[in-house]
Amino acid sequence: MQKAIENYGVYLRETKNAANNTVISYERDLRKMKEYMETQGIHTVDKVTSTALNTYLLYLEGNGMSSATISRTVAALRRFFAYQCKHGGCHEDPAESLKAPRVKRKATRIVTKDELGRLLNMKVMGPKQLRDRAMVLSMCRGIRASEVVGLTMEDMNLELGYLVLRGGRQKRTVAMGGYLEEALRSYLAHGRNTLLREKHNNALFLNCNGKCLSRQGVWKVVKDYGEKAGIPELTPDGLRQPGQG
């Protein structure tokens, strides 16, 4: 079975152009499966059955393996055995009916009233911190991370104090409130042009290269901002409390 795993690794690298880390992860999961099968007297791919694979998953679960890790293992097994059947390694696919366990999502940590006060009153300096504060306070108004990324200069009305949020054909308006309006004015006066670096970009919030932020970038900003305020594991979803700020 070791040779079959090695050949599959070559296929992933040379034919599928898979990332090296992906190949290493697959090979590691498959070797663990091979080692277990050998303890059961199974030494070749064609001798592996669906019962043996399900028993292996129960073995992993019984040894404290997380649902996420078992799900990753299931994905590796299904692809490996599908490849083997296609290339003559086995006649029937023993992994076809394998089901990954449902991964439990971690409950969102909602910012407390005391923590919200710390966020609202945290002192900031420099273009990036001014941007971060405005972004965090916008999410305190109930704006999603994906909506923050999509905000443009035209979506902001400082005179009347609201933001326009666009999602497909629908749009909605959100009142800024005093804290967010002040944060946006400071960001526009002392931060955005520095981040823009004389480029042309109509996005409201920019990264340090004057380009649009990604959704992942927003999550990182929130996490880092929370850590500076002494609030661990802060997320955009944990900030979204409409009517605050």
Coordinates of N, CA and C in Angstrom, one line a residue:
M1 N 0.8 -1.2 0.0 CA 0.0 0.0 0.0 C 0.9 1.3 0.0
Q2 N 2.1 1.2 0.5 CA 3.0 2.3 0.6 C 3.3 2.8 -0.8
K3 N 3.5 1.9 -1.7 CA 3.8 2.3 -3.1 C 2.6 3.0 -3.7
A4 N 1.4 2.6 -3.4 CA 0.2 3.2 -4.0 C 0.1 4.6 -3.5
I5 N 0.4 4.8 -2.2 CA 0.4 6.2 -1.6 C 1.4 7.1 -2.2
E6 N 2.6 6.6 -2.5 CA 3.7 7.3 -3.1 C 3.3 7.7 -4.5
N7 N 2.7 6.8 -5.3 CA 2.3 7.1 -6.6 C 1.2 8.2 -6.7
Y8 N 0.3 8.1 -5.7 CA -0.8 9.1 -5.6 C -0.2 10.5 -5.3
G9 N 0.8 10.5 -4.4 CA 1.5 11.8 -4.2 C 2.1 12.4 -5.4
V10 N 2.7 11.5 -6.2 CA 3.3 12.0 -7.5 C 2.2 12.5 -8.4
Y11 N 1.1 11.8 -8.5 CA 0.0 12.3 -9.3 C -0.5 13.7 -8.8
L12 N -0.6 13.9 -7.5 CA -1.1 15.2 -7.0 C -0.1 16.3 -7.4
R13 N 1.2 16.0 -7.3 CA 2.1 17.0 -7.6 C 2.3 17.3 -9.0
E14 N 2.4 16.3 -9.8 CA 2.7 16.5 -11.2 C 1.5 16.7 -12.2
T15 N 0.4 16.0 -11.8 CA -0.8 16.2 -12.7 C -1.8 17.2 -12.2
K16 N -2.0 17.2 -10.9 CA -3.0 18.1 -10.3 C -2.3 19.4 -9.8
N17 N -1.0 19.5 -9.9 CA -0.3 20.7 -9.4 C -0.7 21.2 -8.0
A18 N -1.0 20.2 -7.2 CA -1.4 20.5 -5.8 C -0.2 21.1 -5.0
A19 N -0.6 22.0 -4.1 CA 0.4 22.6 -3.2 C 1.2 21.6 -2.4
N20 N 2.4 21.8 -2.1 CA 3.3 20.9 -1.4 C 2.7 20.5 0.0
N21 N 2.2 21.5 0.7 CA 1.6 21.3 2.0 C 0.4 20.4 1.9
T22 N -0.4 20.6 0.8 CA -1.6 19.7 0.6 C -1.2 18.3 0.4
V23 N -0.2 18.0 -0.4 CA 0.3 16.7 -0.7 C 0.8 16.1 0.6
I24 N 1.6 16.8 1.3 CA 2.2 16.3 2.6 C 1.1 15.9 3.6
S25 N 0.1 16.7 3.6 CA -1.1 16.4 4.5 C -1.8 15.2 4.1
Y26 N -2.0 15.0 2.8 CA -2.7 13.8 2.3 C -1.9 12.6 2.6
E27 N -0.6 12.7 2.3 CA 0.3 11.5 2.5 C 0.3 11.1 3.9
R28 N 0.4 12.1 4.8 CA 0.4 11.8 6.3 C -0.9 11.0 6.7
D29 N -2.0 11.5 6.2 CA -3.3 10.9 6.6 C -3.4 9.5 6.0
L30 N -2.9 9.3 4.8 CA -3.0 8.0 4.2 C -2.0 7.0 4.8
R31 N -0.9 7.5 5.2 CA 0.1 6.6 5.9 C -0.5 6.1 7.3
K32 N -1.2 7.0 7.9 CA -1.8 6.6 9.2 C -2.9 5.5 9.0
M33 N -3.7 5.7 7.9 CA -4.7 4.7 7.5 C -4.0 3.3 7.2
K34 N -2.9 3.4 6.4 CA -2.1 2.2 6.1 C -1.6 1.4 7.3
E35 N -1.1 2.2 8.2 CA -0.6 1.6 9.5 C -1.7 0.9 10.2
Y36 N -2.9 1.5 10.3 CA -4.0 0.9 11.0 C -4.4 -0.4 10.3
M37 N -4.5 -0.3 8.9 CA -5.0 -1.5 8.1 C -4.0 -2.6 8.3
E38 N -2.7 -2.4 8.4 CA -1.8 -3.4 8.6 C -1.9 -4.1 9.9
T39 N -2.4 -3.4 10.9 CA -2.7 -4.1 12.2 C -3.9 -5.0 12.1
Q40 N -4.7 -4.8 11.1 CA -5.9 -5.6 10.8 C -5.6 -6.7 9.8
G41 N -4.4 -6.8 9.4 CA -4.0 -7.8 8.4 C -4.3 -7.4 7.0
I42 N -4.5 -6.1 6.7 CA -4.8 -5.6 5.4 C -3.6 -4.9 4.8
H43 N -3.0 -5.4 3.7 CA -1.7 -4.8 3.3 C -1.8 -4.3 1.9
T44 N -2.9 -4.4 1.2 CA -3.0 -3.9 -0.2 C -4.3 -3.1 -0.4
V45 N -4.3 -2.2 -1.3 CA -5.4 -1.3 -1.5 C -6.7 -2.1 -1.8
D46 N -6.6 -3.2 -2.7 CA -7.8 -3.9 -3.1 C -8.4 -4.7 -2.0
K47 N -7.8 -4.8 -0.9 CA -8.3 -5.6 0.3 C -9.1 -4.7 1.3
V48 N -9.0 -3.4 1.1 CA -9.6 -2.4 2.0 C -11.1 -2.4 1.7
T49 N -11.9 -2.5 2.7 CA -13.4 -2.5 2.5 C -14.0 -1.3 3.2
S50 N -15.3 -1.1 2.8 CA -15.9 0.1 3.5 C -16.1 -0.1 5.0
T51 N -16.3 -1.4 5.4 CA -16.4 -1.7 6.8 C -15.0 -1.4 7.5
A52 N -13.9 -1.7 6.9 CA -12.6 -1.5 7.5 C -12.4 0.0 7.6
L53 N -12.8 0.8 6.6 CA -12.6 2.2 6.7 C -13.5 2.9 7.8
N54 N -14.7 2.4 7.9 CA -15.6 3.0 8.9 C -15.1 2.6 10.3
T55 N -14.5 1.4 10.4 CA -14.0 1.0 11.7 C -12.7 1.9 12.0
Y56 N -12.0 2.2 11.0 CA -10.8 3.1 11.2 C -11.3 4.5 11.7
L57 N -12.4 5.0 11.1 CA -12.9 6.3 11.6 C -13.3 6.2 13.0
L58 N -14.0 5.1 13.4 CA -14.4 5.0 14.8 C -13.1 4.9 15.7
Y59 N -12.1 4.3 15.2 CA -10.8 4.2 15.9 C -10.2 5.6 16.2
L60 N -10.3 6.4 15.2 CA -9.8 7.8 15.3 C -10.6 8.6 16.3
E61 N -11.9 8.4 16.2 CA -12.8 9.1 17.1 C -12.5 8.7 18.6
G62 N -12.4 7.4 18.7 CA -12.1 6.8 20.1 C -10.8 7.2 20.7
N63 N -9.9 7.7 19.8 CA -8.6 8.1 20.3 C -8.5 9.6 20.4
G64 N -9.7 10.3 20.5 CA -9.8 11.7 20.7 C -9.5 12.6 19.5
M65 N -9.6 12.1 18.3 CA -9.4 12.9 17.1 C -10.5 13.8 17.0
S66 N -10.2 15.1 16.6 CA -11.3 16.1 16.5 C -12.1 15.8 15.2
S67 N -13.3 16.4 15.2 CA -14.2 16.2 14.1 C -13.6 16.8 12.8
A68 N -12.9 18.0 13.0 CA -12.3 18.6 11.9 C -11.2 17.8 11.2
T69 N -10.4 17.1 12.1 CA -9.3 16.2 11.6 C -9.9 15.0 10.9
I70 N -10.9 14.4 11.5 CA -11.6 13.3 10.9 C -12.2 13.6 9.5
S71 N -12.8 14.8 9.5 CA -13.3 15.3 8.2 C -12.3 15.4 7.1
R72 N -11.1 15.9 7.5 CA -10.0 16.0 6.6 C -9.5 14.7 6.1
T73 N -9.5 13.7 7.1 CA -9.1 12.3 6.7 C -10.1 11.7 5.8
V74 N -11.4 11.9 6.0 CA -12.4 11.4 5.1 C -12.2 11.9 3.7
A75 N -11.9 13.2 3.6 CA -11.6 13.8 2.2 C -10.4 13.2 1.5
A76 N -9.4 12.9 2.3 CA -8.2 12.3 1.8 C -8.5 10.9 1.3
L77 N -9.2 10.1 2.1 CA -9.5 8.7 1.8 C -10.4 8.6 0.5
R78 N -11.4 9.5 0.4 CA -12.3 9.5 -0.7 C -11.6 9.8 -2.0
R79 N -10.7 10.7 -2.0 CA -10.0 11.1 -3.2 C -9.0 10.0 -3.6
F80 N -8.3 9.5 -2.5 CA -7.3 8.4 -2.8 C -7.9 7.2 -3.4
F81 N -9.0 6.7 -2.8 CA -9.6 5.5 -3.3 C -10.4 5.7 -4.7
A82 N -10.9 6.9 -4.9 CA -11.5 7.2 -6.2 C -10.4 7.1 -7.3
Y83 N -9.2 7.6 -6.9 CA -8.1 7.6 -7.9 C -7.7 6.1 -8.1
Q84 N -7.6 5.3 -7.0 CA -7.2 3.9 -7.2 C -8.2 3.1 -8.1
C85 N -9.5 3.3 -7.9 CA -10.5 2.7 -8.7 C -10.3 3.1 -10.2
K86 N -10.1 4.3 -10.4 CA -9.9 4.8 -11.8 C -8.7 4.3 -12.5
H87 N -7.7 4.0 -11.7 CA -6.4 3.5 -12.3 C -6.1 2.0 -12.0
G88 N -7.1 1.3 -11.6 CA -7.0 -0.2 -11.5 C -6.5 -0.7 -10.2
G89 N -6.4 0.2 -9.2 CA -5.9 -0.3 -7.8 C -6.9 -1.1 -7.1
C90 N -8.2 -0.8 -7.4 CA -9.3 -1.6 -6.8 C -10.5 -1.6 -7.7
H91 N -11.4 -2.6 -7.5 CA -12.6 -2.7 -8.4 C -13.8 -1.9 -7.9
E92 N -13.9 -1.9 -6.6 CA -15.0 -1.1 -6.0 C -14.4 -0.1 -5.0
D93 N -15.1 1.1 -5.0 CA -14.6 2.1 -4.1 C -15.1 2.0 -2.7
P94 N -14.2 1.6 -1.7 CA -14.7 1.4 -0.4 C -14.9 2.7 0.4
A95 N -14.5 3.8 -0.2 CA -14.6 5.1 0.5 C -15.8 5.9 0.0
E96 N -16.5 5.4 -1.0 CA -17.6 6.1 -1.7 C -18.7 6.6 -0.7
S97 N -19.0 5.7 0.2 CA -20.1 6.0 1.1 C -19.6 6.6 2.5
L98 N -18.4 6.9 2.6 CA -17.9 7.5 3.8 C -18.5 8.9 4.1
K99 N -18.9 9.2 5.3 CA -19.4 10.5 5.6 C -18.6 11.1 6.7
A100 N -18.3 12.4 6.5 CA -17.5 13.1 7.5 C -18.4 13.5 8.6
P101 N -17.9 13.5 9.8 CA -18.7 14.0 11.0 C -19.0 15.5 10.9
R102 N -20.1 15.9 11.4 CA -20.4 17.3 11.4 C -19.5 18.1 12.4
V103 N -18.9 19.1 11.8 CA -17.9 19.9 12.6 C -18.7 20.9 13.4
K104 N -18.6 20.9 14.7 CA -19.3 21.9 15.5 C -18.6 23.3 15.4
R105 N -19.4 24.3 15.1 CA -18.9 25.6 15.0 C -18.8 26.2 16.4
K106 N -17.6 26.9 16.5 CA -17.4 27.6 17.8 C -18.3 28.7 18.0
A107 N -18.9 28.8 19.1 CA -19.9 29.9 19.4 C -19.2 31.3 19.3
T108 N -19.9 32.2 18.7 CA -19.4 33.5 18.5 C -19.3 34.2 19.9
R109 N -18.1 34.8 20.1 CA -17.9 35.5 21.4 C -18.4 37.0 21.2
I110 N -19.5 37.3 21.9 CA -20.1 38.6 21.8 C -19.4 39.6 22.7
V111 N -19.0 40.8 22.2 CA -18.4 41.8 23.0 C -19.3 42.2 24.1
T112 N -18.7 42.4 25.3 CA -19.5 42.8 26.5 C -19.7 44.3 26.5
K113 N -20.5 44.8 27.4 CA -20.7 46.2 27.5 C -19.5 46.9 27.9
D114 N -18.7 46.3 28.9 CA -17.5 46.9 29.4 C -16.4 46.9 28.2
E115 N -16.4 45.9 27.5 CA -15.4 45.8 26.4 C -15.8 46.8 25.3
L116 N -17.0 46.9 25.0 CA -17.5 47.9 24.0 C -17.1 49.3 24.4
G117 N -17.2 49.6 25.7 CA -16.7 50.9 26.2 C -15.2 51.1 26.0
R118 N -14.4 50.0 26.2 CA -13.0 50.1 25.9 C -12.7 50.4 24.4
L119 N -13.5 49.7 23.6 CA -13.3 49.9 22.1 C -13.6 51.4 21.7
L120 N -14.7 51.9 22.3 CA -15.2 53.2 21.9 C -14.2 54.3 22.4
N121 N -13.5 54.0 23.5 CA -12.7 55.1 24.1 C -11.2 54.8 23.9
M122 N -10.8 53.8 23.1 CA -9.4 53.5 22.9 C -8.7 54.6 22.1
K123 N -7.6 55.1 22.5 CA -6.8 56.1 21.8 C -6.1 55.5 20.7
V124 N -6.1 56.2 19.5 CA -5.4 55.7 18.3 C -4.5 56.8 17.7
M125 N -3.5 56.3 17.0 CA -2.6 57.3 16.4 C -2.1 56.7 15.0
G126 N -2.0 57.5 14.0 CA -1.5 57.1 12.7 C -2.6 56.6 11.8
P127 N -2.4 56.6 10.5 CA -3.4 56.3 9.5 C -4.0 54.9 9.7
K128 N -3.2 53.9 9.9 CA -3.7 52.6 10.0 C -4.7 52.4 11.2
Q129 N -4.3 53.0 12.4 CA -5.1 52.9 13.6 C -6.4 53.7 13.4
L130 N -6.3 54.8 12.7 CA -7.5 55.6 12.5 C -8.5 54.8 11.6
R131 N -7.9 54.1 10.6 CA -8.8 53.3 9.7 C -9.4 52.1 10.5
D132 N -8.5 51.5 11.3 CA -9.0 50.3 12.1 C -10.1 50.7 13.0
R133 N -10.0 51.9 13.7 CA -11.0 52.3 14.6 C -12.4 52.5 13.9
A134 N -12.3 53.2 12.7 CA -13.5 53.4 11.9 C -14.1 52.1 11.5
M135 N -13.3 51.2 11.1 CA -13.9 49.9 10.6 C -14.5 49.2 11.8
V136 N -13.9 49.1 12.9 CA -14.4 48.4 14.1 C -15.7 49.1 14.5
L137 N -15.8 50.4 14.6 CA -17.0 51.1 15.0 C -18.1 50.9 14.0
S138 N -17.8 50.8 12.7 CA -18.8 50.5 11.7 C -19.5 49.1 12.0
M139 N -18.7 48.2 12.4 CA -19.2 46.8 12.7 C -20.0 46.8 14.0
C140 N -19.7 47.7 14.9 CA -20.5 47.9 16.1 C -21.9 48.5 15.8
R141 N -22.0 49.0 14.6 CA -23.3 49.5 14.1 C -24.1 48.5 13.4
G142 N -23.6 47.2 13.3 CA -24.3 46.1 12.7 C -23.9 45.9 11.3
I143 N -22.8 46.5 10.8 CA -22.4 46.3 9.4 C -21.5 45.0 9.3
R144 N -21.7 44.2 8.4 CA -21.0 42.9 8.2 C -19.6 43.2 7.6
A145 N -18.7 42.2 7.8 CA -17.4 42.4 7.3 C -17.4 42.5 5.8
S146 N -18.2 41.7 5.1 CA -18.3 41.8 3.6 C -18.9 43.1 3.2
E147 N -19.7 43.7 4.0 CA -20.2 45.1 3.6 C -19.2 46.2 3.9
V148 N -18.4 46.0 4.9 CA -17.3 46.9 5.1 C -16.3 47.0 3.9
V149 N -16.0 45.8 3.4 CA -15.1 45.7 2.3 C -15.7 46.4 1.1
G150 N -17.0 46.4 0.9 CA -17.6 46.9 -0.3 C -18.0 48.4 -0.2
L151 N -17.8 49.0 0.9 CA -18.1 50.5 1.1 C -17.2 51.3 0.2
T152 N -17.8 52.3 -0.5 CA -17.1 53.3 -1.3 C -17.3 54.6 -0.7
M153 N -16.5 55.6 -1.3 CA -16.7 57.0 -0.8 C -18.1 57.5 -1.0
E154 N -18.7 57.1 -2.1 CA -20.1 57.5 -2.4 C -21.1 57.0 -1.5
D155 N -20.8 55.9 -0.8 CA -21.7 55.3 0.1 C -21.8 56.0 1.5
M156 N -21.0 57.0 1.7 CA -20.9 57.7 2.9 C -21.5 59.1 2.8
N157 N -22.4 59.4 3.7 CA -22.9 60.8 3.8 C -22.7 61.3 5.2
L158 N -21.6 62.1 5.3 CA -21.3 62.6 6.6 C -22.2 63.8 7.0
E159 N -22.7 64.5 6.0 CA -23.6 65.6 6.3 C -24.9 65.2 7.0
L160 N -25.4 64.0 6.5 CA -26.7 63.5 7.1 C -26.4 62.4 8.1
G161 N -25.2 61.9 8.1 CA -24.8 60.9 9.1 C -25.3 59.5 8.8
Y162 N -25.1 59.0 7.6 CA -25.5 57.6 7.3 C -24.6 57.0 6.3
L163 N -24.6 55.6 6.2 CA -23.9 54.8 5.2 C -24.9 54.0 4.4
V164 N -24.6 53.9 3.1 CA -25.4 53.1 2.3 C -24.7 51.7 2.0
L165 N -25.4 50.7 2.3 CA -24.8 49.3 2.2 C -25.5 48.6 1.0
R166 N -24.7 48.1 0.1 CA -25.3 47.5 -1.1 C -25.0 46.0 -1.1
G167 N -26.1 45.2 -1.3 CA -25.9 43.7 -1.4 C -26.7 43.2 -2.6
G168 N -26.0 43.0 -3.7 CA -26.8 42.6 -4.9 C -27.7 43.7 -5.4
R169 N -29.0 43.4 -5.5 CA -29.9 44.4 -6.0 C -30.5 45.2 -4.8
Q170 N -30.2 44.8 -3.6 CA -30.8 45.4 -2.4 C -29.8 46.4 -1.8
K171 N -30.3 47.4 -1.1 CA -29.4 48.3 -0.4 C -30.2 48.7 0.9
R172 N -29.4 49.1 1.9 CA -30.0 49.6 3.1 C -29.1 50.7 3.6
T173 N -29.7 51.5 4.5 CA -28.9 52.6 5.1 C -28.7 52.3 6.6
V174 N -27.6 52.7 7.1 CA -27.3 52.6 8.5 C -26.8 54.0 9.1
A175 N -27.5 54.4 10.1 CA -27.1 55.6 10.8 C -25.8 55.5 11.4
M176 N -24.9 56.5 11.3 CA -23.6 56.4 11.9 C -23.5 56.4 13.4
G177 N -24.2 57.4 14.0 CA -24.0 57.6 15.4 C -22.8 58.4 15.6
G178 N -22.7 59.0 16.8 CA -21.6 60.0 17.1 C -20.2 59.4 17.0
Y179 N -20.0 58.3 17.6 CA -18.7 57.7 17.6 C -18.1 57.4 16.3
L180 N -19.0 56.7 15.4 CA -18.5 56.3 14.1 C -18.3 57.5 13.2
E181 N -19.2 58.5 13.3 CA -19.1 59.7 12.5 C -17.8 60.4 12.8
E182 N -17.4 60.5 14.1 CA -16.2 61.2 14.5 C -15.0 60.4 14.0
A183 N -15.1 59.0 14.1 CA -14.0 58.1 13.6 C -13.8 58.3 12.1
L184 N -14.8 58.3 11.4 CA -14.7 58.4 9.9 C -14.1 59.8 9.5
R185 N -14.5 60.9 10.2 CA -14.0 62.2 9.9 C -12.5 62.2 10.2
S186 N -12.1 61.6 11.3 CA -10.6 61.6 11.6 C -9.9 60.7 10.6
Y187 N -10.4 59.6 10.2 CA -9.8 58.7 9.2 C -9.6 59.4 7.9
L188 N -10.7 60.1 7.4 CA -10.6 60.8 6.1 C -9.7 62.0 6.2
A189 N -9.6 62.7 7.3 CA -8.7 63.9 7.4 C -7.3 63.5 7.6
H190 N -7.0 62.4 8.3 CA -5.6 62.1 8.7 C -5.1 60.7 8.3
G191 N -5.9 59.9 7.7 CA -5.5 58.6 7.4 C -5.6 58.1 6.0
R192 N -6.7 58.3 5.3 CA -7.0 57.6 4.1 C -6.1 58.1 3.0
N193 N -5.8 59.4 2.9 CA -4.9 59.8 1.8 C -3.5 59.3 1.9
T194 N -3.0 59.1 3.2 CA -1.7 58.5 3.4 C -1.7 57.0 2.9
L195 N -2.8 56.3 3.2 CA -2.9 54.9 2.8 C -3.0 54.8 1.3
L196 N -3.7 55.8 0.7 CA -4.0 55.8 -0.7 C -2.7 55.8 -1.6
R197 N -1.7 56.5 -1.1 CA -0.4 56.6 -1.7 C -0.5 57.1 -3.2
E198 N -1.3 58.1 -3.3 CA -1.5 58.8 -4.6 C -2.0 57.9 -5.7
K199 N -2.6 56.8 -5.3 CA -3.3 55.9 -6.3 C -4.8 56.3 -6.4
H200 N -5.4 55.7 -7.4 CA -6.9 55.9 -7.6 C -7.6 54.7 -7.1
N201 N -8.4 54.9 -6.0 CA -9.2 53.8 -5.5 C -10.4 54.4 -4.8
N202 N -11.6 54.0 -5.1 CA -12.8 54.6 -4.6 C -13.3 53.9 -3.3
A203 N -12.6 52.8 -2.9 CA -13.0 52.1 -1.7 C -12.8 53.0 -0.5
L204 N -13.7 52.9 0.5 CA -13.6 53.7 1.7 C -12.4 53.3 2.5
F205 N -12.3 52.0 2.8 CA -11.3 51.5 3.6 C -10.2 50.8 2.7
L206 N -9.0 51.2 2.9 CA -7.8 50.7 2.1 C -6.8 50.0 2.9
N207 N -6.1 49.1 2.3 CA -5.0 48.5 3.0 C -3.7 49.4 2.9
C208 N -2.6 49.0 3.4 CA -1.4 49.8 3.5 C -0.8 50.1 2.2
N209 N -1.2 49.4 1.1 CA -0.7 49.6 -0.2 C -1.7 50.4 -1.1
G210 N -2.7 51.0 -0.5 CA -3.7 51.7 -1.2 C -4.7 50.9 -2.0
K211 N -4.8 49.6 -1.7 CA -5.7 48.8 -2.4 C -6.9 48.4 -1.5
C212 N -7.9 47.7 -2.1 CA -9.0 47.3 -1.4 C -8.7 46.2 -0.4
L213 N -9.3 46.3 0.8 CA -9.1 45.2 1.8 C -9.9 44.0 1.4
S214 N -9.4 42.8 1.8 CA -10.2 41.6 1.6 C -11.0 41.4 2.9
R215 N -12.0 40.4 2.8 CA -12.8 40.1 4.0 C -11.9 39.5 5.0
Q216 N -10.9 38.7 4.6 CA -10.0 38.1 5.6 C -9.2 39.2 6.3
G217 N -8.8 40.3 5.5 CA -8.1 41.4 6.1 C -8.9 42.1 7.1
V218 N -10.2 42.2 6.9 CA -11.1 42.8 7.9 C -11.1 42.0 9.2
W219 N -11.2 40.7 9.1 CA -11.1 39.8 10.3 C -9.8 40.0 11.1
K220 N -8.7 40.1 10.3 CA -7.4 40.3 11.0 C -7.4 41.7 11.7
V221 N -7.9 42.7 11.1 CA -7.9 44.0 11.7 C -8.7 44.0 13.0
V222 N -9.8 43.3 13.0 CA -10.7 43.3 14.2 C -9.9 42.5 15.3
K223 N -9.3 41.4 14.9 CA -8.6 40.6 15.9 C -7.4 41.4 16.5
D224 N -6.6 42.0 15.7 CA -5.5 42.8 16.2 C -6.0 44.0 17.0
Y225 N -7.1 44.7 16.6 CA -7.6 45.8 17.4 C -8.1 45.3 18.7
G226 N -8.7 44.2 18.7 CA -9.2 43.6 20.0 C -8.1 43.3 21.0
E227 N -7.0 42.8 20.4 CA -5.9 42.4 21.3 C -5.2 43.7 21.9
K228 N -5.2 44.8 21.1 CA -4.7 46.0 21.6 C -5.6 46.6 22.7
A229 N -6.9 46.3 22.7 CA -7.8 46.8 23.7 C -7.9 45.8 24.8
G230 N -7.2 44.7 24.8 CA -7.2 43.7 25.8 C -8.5 42.8 25.7
I231 N -9.0 42.6 24.5 CA -10.2 41.8 24.3 C -9.8 40.6 23.4
P232 N -9.6 39.4 23.9 CA -9.1 38.3 23.1 C -10.2 37.7 22.2
E233 N -9.8 37.2 21.1 CA -10.8 36.5 20.2 C -11.9 37.3 19.7
L234 N -11.6 38.6 19.4 CA -12.7 39.5 18.9 C -12.9 39.2 17.4
T235 N -14.1 39.2 17.0 CA -14.5 38.9 15.6 C -15.5 39.9 15.1
P236 N -15.6 40.1 13.8 CA -16.7 41.0 13.3 C -18.1 40.6 13.7
D237 N -18.4 39.3 13.7 CA -19.7 38.9 14.2 C -19.9 39.2 15.7
G238 N -18.9 39.2 16.5 CA -19.0 39.5 17.9 C -19.2 41.0 18.1
L239 N -18.9 41.8 17.1 CA -19.0 43.2 17.2 C -20.4 43.7 16.8
R240 N -21.1 42.9 16.0 CA -22.3 43.4 15.3 C -23.5 43.5 16.3
Q241 N -23.6 44.7 16.9 CA -24.7 45.0 17.9 C -25.3 46.3 17.4
P242 N -26.3 46.2 16.5 CA -26.9 47.4 16.0 C -27.4 48.3 17.1
G243 N -27.2 49.6 16.8 CA -27.7 50.6 17.8 C -26.6 51.1 18.7
Q244 N -25.4 50.5 18.7 CA -24.3 50.9 19.6 C -23.5 52.0 18.9
G245 N -22.8 52.8 19.7 CA -21.8 53.7 19.2 C -22.4 55.0 18.6

